[in-house]
Amino acid sequence: MLRKVAGEVVGLLTDGMDHTDPVVSRLFPDIYPDRPDDSAEFRLYTEGELKTGKIDQAGAILAALPDEGAGEVRLDGEAAEAWLRAINDARLAMGTRLDISADTDLSEELERAVIHDPGSSRVFQLSVYAYLGYLQESLLNALPEIK
């Protein structure tokens, strides 16, 4: 599942990145929302490097995972930080697609989705989103021990 999520982030950023896509807008927000020309100029000088960094971070997940099936993954501090940034990007992307905001109670949202249709793709996507949050929190808690 992590391989799929990281691969989707890479695909989003490499397959003709569409700035009208709300996910792309979330991952690359306007730095000057009230000054579109200044935002465009800032983007001109920074977007390539930011995009490369996001792709590299997702690539760090792909590189660390076993080729097939389950396996153990050990991360040093630098890799753990790359994973955290990549997981954050994946959660931002999924949260945008799932219309999750800071006010959303994920447990309630998942419960409603299960009641409505337990086999729906929304239930699966919300479960993945919740798992990524758990993974992110676990990495944050482990980071002081890793460094």
XYZ file of N, CA and C in Angstrom, residues 4-122:
357
model
N 2.156 1.901 -3.458
C 1.128 2.469 -4.329
C 0.943 3.958 -4.044
N 0.869 4.308 -2.775
C 0.652 5.707 -2.401
C 1.838 6.568 -2.860
N 3.065 6.111 -2.590
C 4.248 6.871 -3.002
C 4.318 6.970 -4.526
N 3.983 5.887 -5.202
C 3.978 5.890 -6.661
C 2.957 6.861 -7.231
N 1.806 6.974 -6.580
C 0.780 7.906 -7.048
C 1.231 9.351 -6.876
N 1.944 9.644 -5.781
C 2.469 10.999 -5.588
C 3.481 11.319 -6.684
N 4.378 10.377 -6.965
C 5.358 10.581 -8.038
C 4.639 10.803 -9.367
N 3.631 9.992 -9.647
C 2.873 10.136 -10.887
C 2.190 11.491 -10.997
N 1.619 11.940 -9.903
C 0.947 13.240 -9.886
C 1.923 14.361 -10.233
N 3.155 14.222 -9.758
C 4.141 15.286 -9.944
C 4.918 15.178 -11.252
N 4.842 14.041 -11.914
C 5.634 13.865 -13.127
C 4.793 13.775 -14.397
N 3.538 13.466 -14.301
C 2.693 13.295 -15.486
C 2.007 14.601 -15.867
N 2.795 15.585 -16.307
C 2.205 16.856 -16.736
C 1.454 17.538 -15.625
N 2.137 17.903 -14.575
C 1.536 18.498 -13.384
C 0.554 19.609 -13.756
N -0.693 19.451 -13.351
C -1.789 20.353 -13.696
C -2.056 21.296 -12.523
N -1.736 22.572 -12.689
C -1.909 23.547 -11.605
C -3.363 23.855 -11.295
N -4.285 23.414 -12.134
C -5.700 23.608 -11.821
C -6.234 22.482 -10.944
N -5.450 21.423 -10.784
C -5.829 20.302 -9.915
C -5.729 20.775 -8.460
N -6.795 20.635 -7.672
C -6.767 21.081 -6.280
C -5.649 20.425 -5.459
N -5.280 19.195 -5.795
C -4.196 18.527 -5.067
C -2.869 19.228 -5.347
N -2.608 19.553 -6.594
C -1.372 20.264 -6.942
C -1.361 21.626 -6.247
N -2.506 22.298 -6.231
C -2.604 23.588 -5.543
C -2.330 23.437 -4.056
N -2.731 22.326 -3.482
C -2.492 22.083 -2.049
C -1.021 21.789 -1.774
N -0.389 21.034 -2.678
C 1.025 20.690 -2.495
C 1.951 21.860 -2.830
N 1.493 22.761 -3.697
C 2.271 23.925 -4.115
C 1.392 25.173 -3.991
N 1.096 25.573 -2.768
C 0.173 26.707 -2.592
C 0.801 28.022 -3.061
N -0.070 28.957 -3.422
C 0.386 30.294 -3.788
C 0.980 30.948 -2.544
N 2.196 31.424 -2.680
C 2.870 32.069 -1.551
C 2.301 33.466 -1.301
N 1.808 34.079 -2.378
C 1.197 35.410 -2.285
C -0.203 35.337 -2.891
N -1.178 34.816 -2.158
C -2.510 34.596 -2.740
C -3.181 35.860 -3.281
N -2.855 37.013 -2.722
C -3.481 38.254 -3.180
C -2.697 38.937 -4.304
N -1.533 38.327 -4.672
C -0.694 38.912 -5.719
C -0.280 37.813 -6.700
N -1.168 37.486 -7.644
C -0.917 36.373 -8.562
C 0.381 36.508 -9.371
N 0.740 37.721 -9.766
C 1.976 37.892 -10.541
C 3.201 37.556 -9.701
N 3.185 37.997 -8.453
C 4.308 37.684 -7.550
C 4.363 36.183 -7.257
N 3.205 35.566 -7.092
C 3.162 34.113 -6.875
C 3.720 33.371 -8.071
N 3.360 33.817 -9.274
C 3.849 33.166 -10.497
C 5.363 33.309 -10.603
N 5.881 34.463 -10.267
C 7.329 34.662 -10.327
C 8.034 33.802 -9.286
N 7.508 33.761 -8.078
C 8.090 32.926 -7.029
C 8.088 31.467 -7.462
N 6.968 31.006 -8.039
C 6.838 29.630 -8.507
C 7.877 29.330 -9.588
N 8.106 30.294 -10.466
C 9.073 30.126 -11.546
C 10.455 29.756 -11.004
N 10.831 30.360 -9.885
C 12.172 30.140 -9.338
C 12.259 28.998 -8.327
N 11.148 28.576 -7.789
C 11.206 27.582 -6.707
C 10.538 26.246 -7.005
N 9.578 26.238 -7.914
C 8.772 25.030 -8.099
C 9.581 23.816 -8.550
N 10.523 24.000 -9.450
C 11.309 22.865 -9.931
C 12.029 22.149 -8.804
N 12.669 22.914 -7.932
C 13.401 22.321 -6.814
C 12.448 21.665 -5.808
N 11.320 22.337 -5.533
C 10.335 21.753 -4.603
C 9.765 20.452 -5.165
N 9.462 20.466 -6.450
C 8.909 19.276 -7.094
C 9.920 18.132 -7.065
N 11.163 18.415 -7.387
C 12.210 17.395 -7.351
C 12.351 16.834 -5.935
N 12.299 17.706 -4.939
C 12.390 17.247 -3.550
C 11.246 16.325 -3.177
N 10.041 16.670 -3.587
C 8.874 15.830 -3.277
C 8.978 14.468 -3.980
N 9.451 14.477 -5.213
C 9.628 13.216 -5.937
C 10.708 12.376 -5.272
N 11.805 12.996 -4.877
C 12.891 12.271 -4.195
C 12.429 11.678 -2.867
N 11.608 12.430 -2.145
C 11.116 11.931 -0.858
C 10.198 10.728 -1.047
N 9.312 10.787 -2.019
C 8.469 9.627 -2.322
C 9.342 8.473 -2.800
N 10.387 8.802 -3.565
C 11.331 7.789 -4.023
C 12.067 7.125 -2.879
N 12.289 7.850 -1.788
C 12.944 7.264 -0.613
C 12.083 6.151 -0.020
N 10.784 6.335 -0.049
C 9.882 5.280 0.428
C 9.977 4.080 -0.505
N 9.886 4.351 -1.797
C 9.930 3.258 -2.783
C 11.250 2.489 -2.689
N 12.354 3.198 -2.486
C 13.664 2.548 -2.427
C 13.838 1.705 -1.167
N 13.207 2.101 -0.081
C 13.399 1.392 1.193
C 12.494 0.171 1.340
N 11.397 0.145 0.602
C 10.456 -0.972 0.741
C 10.986 -2.216 0.039
N 10.690 -3.381 0.604
C 11.054 -4.627 -0.089
C 10.356 -4.686 -1.446
N 10.993 -5.359 -2.402
C 10.420 -5.450 -3.748
C 9.051 -6.105 -3.761
N 8.875 -7.137 -2.944
C 7.593 -7.846 -2.898
C 7.264 -8.242 -1.473
N 6.001 -8.228 -1.163
C 5.517 -8.731 0.118
C 5.978 -7.907 1.302
N 5.816 -8.514 2.459
C 6.174 -7.855 3.710
C 7.671 -7.955 3.943
N 8.148 -7.129 4.807
C 9.559 -7.158 5.154
C 9.854 -6.066 6.163
N 11.040 -6.099 6.676
C 11.455 -5.124 7.672
C 12.128 -3.953 6.974
N 11.810 -2.748 7.445
C 12.423 -1.536 6.924
C 13.077 -0.815 8.090
N 14.346 -0.497 7.929
C 15.071 0.279 8.937
C 15.470 1.607 8.317
N 15.209 2.677 9.059
C 15.486 4.012 8.551
C 16.465 4.731 9.466
N 17.400 5.450 8.858
C 18.212 6.344 9.655
C 17.445 7.666 9.775
N 18.001 8.631 10.490
C 17.300 9.890 10.720
C 16.954 10.629 9.450
N 17.875 10.675 8.498
C 17.642 11.376 7.235
C 16.525 10.713 6.427
N 16.552 9.383 6.359
C 15.512 8.662 5.627
C 14.156 8.827 6.315
N 14.145 8.794 7.651
C 12.888 8.954 8.387
C 12.288 10.330 8.112
N 13.125 11.357 8.044
C 12.611 12.694 7.744
C 12.065 12.773 6.323
N 12.730 12.120 5.371
C 12.217 12.077 3.994
C 10.874 11.358 3.963
N 10.771 10.254 4.693
C 9.507 9.520 4.766
C 8.418 10.414 5.342
N 8.734 11.150 6.400
C 7.735 12.027 7.016
C 7.219 13.061 6.017
N 8.123 13.670 5.274
C 7.698 14.670 4.293
C 6.864 14.021 3.187
N 7.270 12.841 2.739
C 6.525 12.153 1.679
C 5.141 11.715 2.179
N 5.072 11.214 3.387
C 3.782 10.813 3.951
C 2.888 12.035 4.120
N 3.471 13.149 4.541
C 2.697 14.379 4.667
C 2.122 14.794 3.309
N 2.943 14.727 2.262
C 2.443 15.052 0.916
C 1.311 14.124 0.512
N 1.466 12.836 0.792
C 0.422 11.860 0.442
C -0.863 12.150 1.210
N -0.731 12.496 2.478
C -1.925 12.809 3.278
C -2.589 14.097 2.802
N -1.782 15.094 2.436
C -2.364 16.325 1.895
C -3.134 16.033 0.610
N -2.543 15.214 -0.259
C -3.200 14.862 -1.512
C -4.494 14.094 -1.245
N -4.411 13.077 -0.408
C -5.611 12.282 -0.118
C -6.665 13.119 0.591
N -6.232 13.926 1.550
C -7.180 14.769 2.286
C -7.915 15.725 1.367
N -7.214 16.251 0.367
C -7.853 17.142 -0.605
C -8.883 16.378 -1.421
N -8.504 15.207 -1.926
C -9.425 14.400 -2.734
C -10.633 13.937 -1.911
N -10.410 13.642 -0.629
C -11.485 13.134 0.225
C -12.274 14.257 0.902
N -11.893 15.499 0.641
C -12.538 16.671 1.235
C -12.455 16.641 2.764
N -11.259 16.351 3.254
C -11.013 16.332 4.695
C -10.392 17.664 5.075
N -10.927 18.267 6.125
C -10.391 19.538 6.604
C -9.900 19.358 8.037
N -9.353 20.416 8.591
C -8.869 20.371 9.972
C -10.015 20.074 10.938
N -11.246 20.417 10.548
C -12.411 20.197 11.415
C -13.009 18.805 11.285
N -12.539 18.019 10.331
C -13.103 16.694 10.099
C -12.702 15.746 11.217
N -13.688 15.083 11.796
C -13.428 14.008 12.754
C -13.312 12.728 11.933
N -12.085 12.236 11.779
C -11.838 11.108 10.897
C -12.589 9.853 11.345
N -12.674 9.628 12.649
C -13.399 8.454 13.153
C -14.871 8.519 12.761
N -15.476 9.681 12.929
C -16.884 9.843 12.560
C -17.076 9.702 11.051
N -16.154 10.285 10.288
C -16.241 10.215 8.824
C -16.145 8.770 8.343
N -15.223 8.034 8.929
C -15.058 6.623 8.566
C -16.284 5.816 8.986
N -16.805 6.090 10.167
C -18.002 5.378 10.631
C -19.191 5.628 9.702
N -19.387 6.885 9.298
C -20.480 7.208 8.364
C -20.298 6.475 7.033
N -19.064 6.450 6.557
C -18.789 5.777 5.280
C -19.062 4.279 5.379
N -18.701 3.671 6.494
C -18.936 2.238 6.693
C -20.432 1.956 6.749
N -21.176 2.792 7.453
C -22.625 2.603 7.553
C -23.275 2.748 6.170
N -22.816 3.725 5.405
C -23.388 3.968 4.079
C -23.085 2.823 3.114
N -21.813 2.381 3.060
C -21.421 1.295 2.158
C -20.067 0.747 2.601
N -20.073 -0.331 3.385
C -18.826 -0.844 3.949
C -17.790 -1.264 2.913
N -18.208 -1.564 1.708
C -17.268 -1.997 0.680
C -16.854 -0.888 -0.277
N -17.189 0.345 0.065
C -16.935 1.451 -0.861
C -15.453 1.816 -0.920
N -15.100 2.469 -2.006
C -13.724 2.950 -2.147
C -13.445 4.043 -1.127
N -14.460 4.791 -0.708
C -14.255 5.839 0.306
C -13.816 5.230 1.634
